């Protein structure tokens, strides 16, 4: 229902298949449940920023190589990035507001900030810039 939601799997399983299955399903992170509270908080914060997070020892054990998230040369906030992702998908401001559970005014403010940060004249140009910058 919320494709923009980021999920960090916290589990007792650290086998290759479980890790690969979770990441293939779209998880932003995978941490074993004996991780420290600080590691869990760090994993959630990193996922919020768009990074893929694997708990210590998980990636090498599963033979995984994780691609770094696309660099953001515009200094977008996580919320601005969420709005931009939905804007690129062609959603209107009311649809974005509903999807993110915020007011239409908040979305309007975010879109205005996006246009300024991206140096775009309109939504279409912002979407083009986003595709060129983040969809490599």
Short mmCIF file of C-alpha atoms in Angstrom, two decimals:
data_model
loop_
_atom_site.label_atom_id
_atom_site.label_comp_id
_atom_site.label_asym_id
_atom_site.label_seq_id
_atom_site.Cartn_x
_atom_site.Cartn_y
_atom_site.Cartn_z
CA UNK A 1 0.00 0.00 0.00
CA UNK A 2 2.93 2.36 0.65
CA UNK A 3 5.68 1.61 -1.87
CA UNK A 4 7.74 4.53 -0.60
CA UNK A 5 7.90 3.01 2.90
CA UNK A 6 11.29 1.73 3.90
CA UNK A 7 11.54 -1.52 5.84
CA UNK A 8 14.38 -2.82 7.97
CA UNK A 9 14.04 -6.53 8.68
CA UNK A 10 14.99 -7.47 12.25
CA UNK A 11 15.22 -11.23 12.57
CA UNK A 12 17.08 -14.13 14.10
CA UNK A 13 17.85 -15.57 10.65
CA UNK A 14 21.12 -14.60 8.99
CA UNK A 15 21.31 -17.25 6.29
CA UNK A 16 21.99 -16.29 2.67
CA UNK A 17 18.51 -17.15 1.43
CA UNK A 18 16.70 -15.09 4.05
CA UNK A 19 18.87 -12.04 3.43
CA UNK A 20 18.53 -12.28 -0.34
CA UNK A 21 14.77 -12.85 -0.13
CA UNK A 22 14.24 -9.82 2.12
CA UNK A 23 16.31 -7.55 -0.13
CA UNK A 24 14.60 -8.88 -3.26
CA UNK A 25 11.25 -8.07 -1.65
CA UNK A 26 12.39 -4.47 -1.24
CA UNK A 27 13.74 -4.32 2.31
CA UNK A 28 16.03 -1.36 2.96
CA UNK A 29 17.93 -3.21 5.60
CA UNK A 30 18.52 -6.51 7.31
CA UNK A 31 19.71 -6.74 10.91
CA UNK A 32 19.89 -9.74 13.21
CA UNK A 33 17.94 -9.35 16.44
CA UNK A 34 20.98 -9.55 18.70
CA UNK A 35 22.24 -6.25 17.26
CA UNK A 36 22.77 -3.50 19.79
CA UNK A 37 20.10 -0.82 20.22
CA UNK A 38 22.53 1.67 18.69
CA UNK A 39 22.93 -0.54 15.60
CA UNK A 40 19.15 -0.81 15.23
CA UNK A 41 18.69 2.95 15.49
CA UNK A 42 21.51 3.51 13.00
CA UNK A 43 19.93 1.03 10.59
CA UNK A 44 16.55 2.77 10.74
CA UNK A 45 18.11 6.20 10.29
CA UNK A 46 20.22 5.04 7.35
CA UNK A 47 17.20 3.42 5.68
CA UNK A 48 15.29 6.67 6.15
CA UNK A 49 18.04 8.38 4.14
CA UNK A 50 17.71 5.83 1.34
CA UNK A 51 20.70 3.65 2.16
CA UNK A 52 20.63 -0.14 2.12
CA UNK A 53 21.75 -1.35 5.54
CA UNK A 54 23.04 -4.80 6.42
CA UNK A 55 23.96 -5.72 9.97
CA UNK A 56 27.54 -6.52 10.79
CA UNK A 57 28.63 -9.74 9.13
CA UNK A 58 25.44 -10.17 7.09
CA UNK A 59 26.70 -8.95 3.70
CA UNK A 60 29.96 -10.94 3.64
CA UNK A 61 28.22 -14.02 5.00
CA UNK A 62 25.66 -13.84 2.20
CA UNK A 63 28.25 -12.97 -0.43
CA UNK A 64 26.42 -9.73 -1.20
CA UNK A 65 27.69 -6.54 -2.70
CA UNK A 66 25.51 -3.58 -1.90
CA UNK A 67 25.25 -0.66 -4.28
CA UNK A 68 25.60 2.72 -2.61
CA UNK A 69 22.56 4.98 -2.83
CA UNK A 70 22.62 7.61 -5.55
CA UNK A 71 24.35 10.79 -4.49
CA UNK A 72 22.08 13.78 -3.94
CA UNK A 73 23.77 16.87 -5.33
CA UNK A 74 20.73 19.01 -4.46
CA UNK A 75 20.66 18.54 -0.67
CA UNK A 76 17.10 17.25 -0.59
CA UNK A 77 15.55 16.31 2.73
CA UNK A 78 14.14 12.77 3.08
CA UNK A 79 10.61 14.19 2.79
CA UNK A 80 11.51 16.20 -0.32
CA UNK A 81 12.97 13.04 -1.85
CA UNK A 82 9.72 11.16 -1.07
CA UNK A 83 7.68 13.92 -2.71
CA UNK A 84 10.02 13.99 -5.71
CA UNK A 85 9.76 10.21 -6.14
CA UNK A 86 5.96 10.46 -6.24
CA UNK A 87 6.06 13.51 -8.49
CA UNK A 88 8.22 11.54 -10.95
CA UNK A 89 5.56 8.81 -10.93
CA UNK A 90 3.05 11.41 -12.09
CA UNK A 91 1.03 11.82 -8.92
CA UNK A 92 -0.79 15.10 -8.31
CA UNK A 93 -0.33 17.14 -5.14
CA UNK A 94 -3.58 15.76 -3.60
CA UNK A 95 -2.49 12.20 -4.43
CA UNK A 96 0.95 12.81 -2.92
CA UNK A 97 -0.66 14.31 0.20
CA UNK A 98 -2.88 11.27 0.60
CA UNK A 99 -0.02 8.83 0.02
CA UNK A 100 2.26 10.57 2.54
CA UNK A 101 -0.54 11.39 5.00
CA UNK A 102 0.22 15.12 5.01
CA UNK A 103 -1.74 18.21 4.01
CA UNK A 104 -1.96 19.52 0.48
CA UNK A 105 -0.29 22.73 1.67
CA UNK A 106 2.67 20.72 2.97
CA UNK A 107 3.05 19.02 -0.40
CA UNK A 108 2.77 22.36 -2.18
CA UNK A 109 5.53 23.76 0.03
CA UNK A 110 7.70 20.70 -0.65
CA UNK A 111 7.17 20.99 -4.40
CA UNK A 112 8.10 24.67 -4.29
CA UNK A 113 11.28 23.82 -2.36
CA UNK A 114 12.07 21.04 -4.85
CA UNK A 115 11.70 23.35 -7.84
CA UNK A 116 14.03 25.86 -6.22
CA UNK A 117 16.65 23.28 -5.21
CA UNK A 118 16.57 21.54 -8.59
CA UNK A 119 16.51 24.82 -10.51
CA UNK A 120 13.42 23.58 -12.34
CA UNK A 121 10.75 25.81 -13.87
CA UNK A 122 7.93 23.28 -13.37
CA UNK A 123 7.02 19.75 -12.27
CA UNK A 124 7.85 18.23 -15.64
CA UNK A 125 11.35 19.69 -15.60
CA UNK A 126 11.82 18.56 -11.99
CA UNK A 127 10.81 15.02 -12.98
CA UNK A 128 13.26 15.08 -15.92
CA UNK A 129 16.10 16.29 -13.69
CA UNK A 130 15.28 13.63 -11.11
CA UNK A 131 15.27 10.84 -13.69
CA UNK A 132 18.61 12.00 -15.11
CA UNK A 133 20.20 12.39 -11.68
CA UNK A 134 18.86 9.48 -9.63
CA UNK A 135 17.89 6.75 -12.14
CA UNK A 136 21.34 5.74 -13.32
#
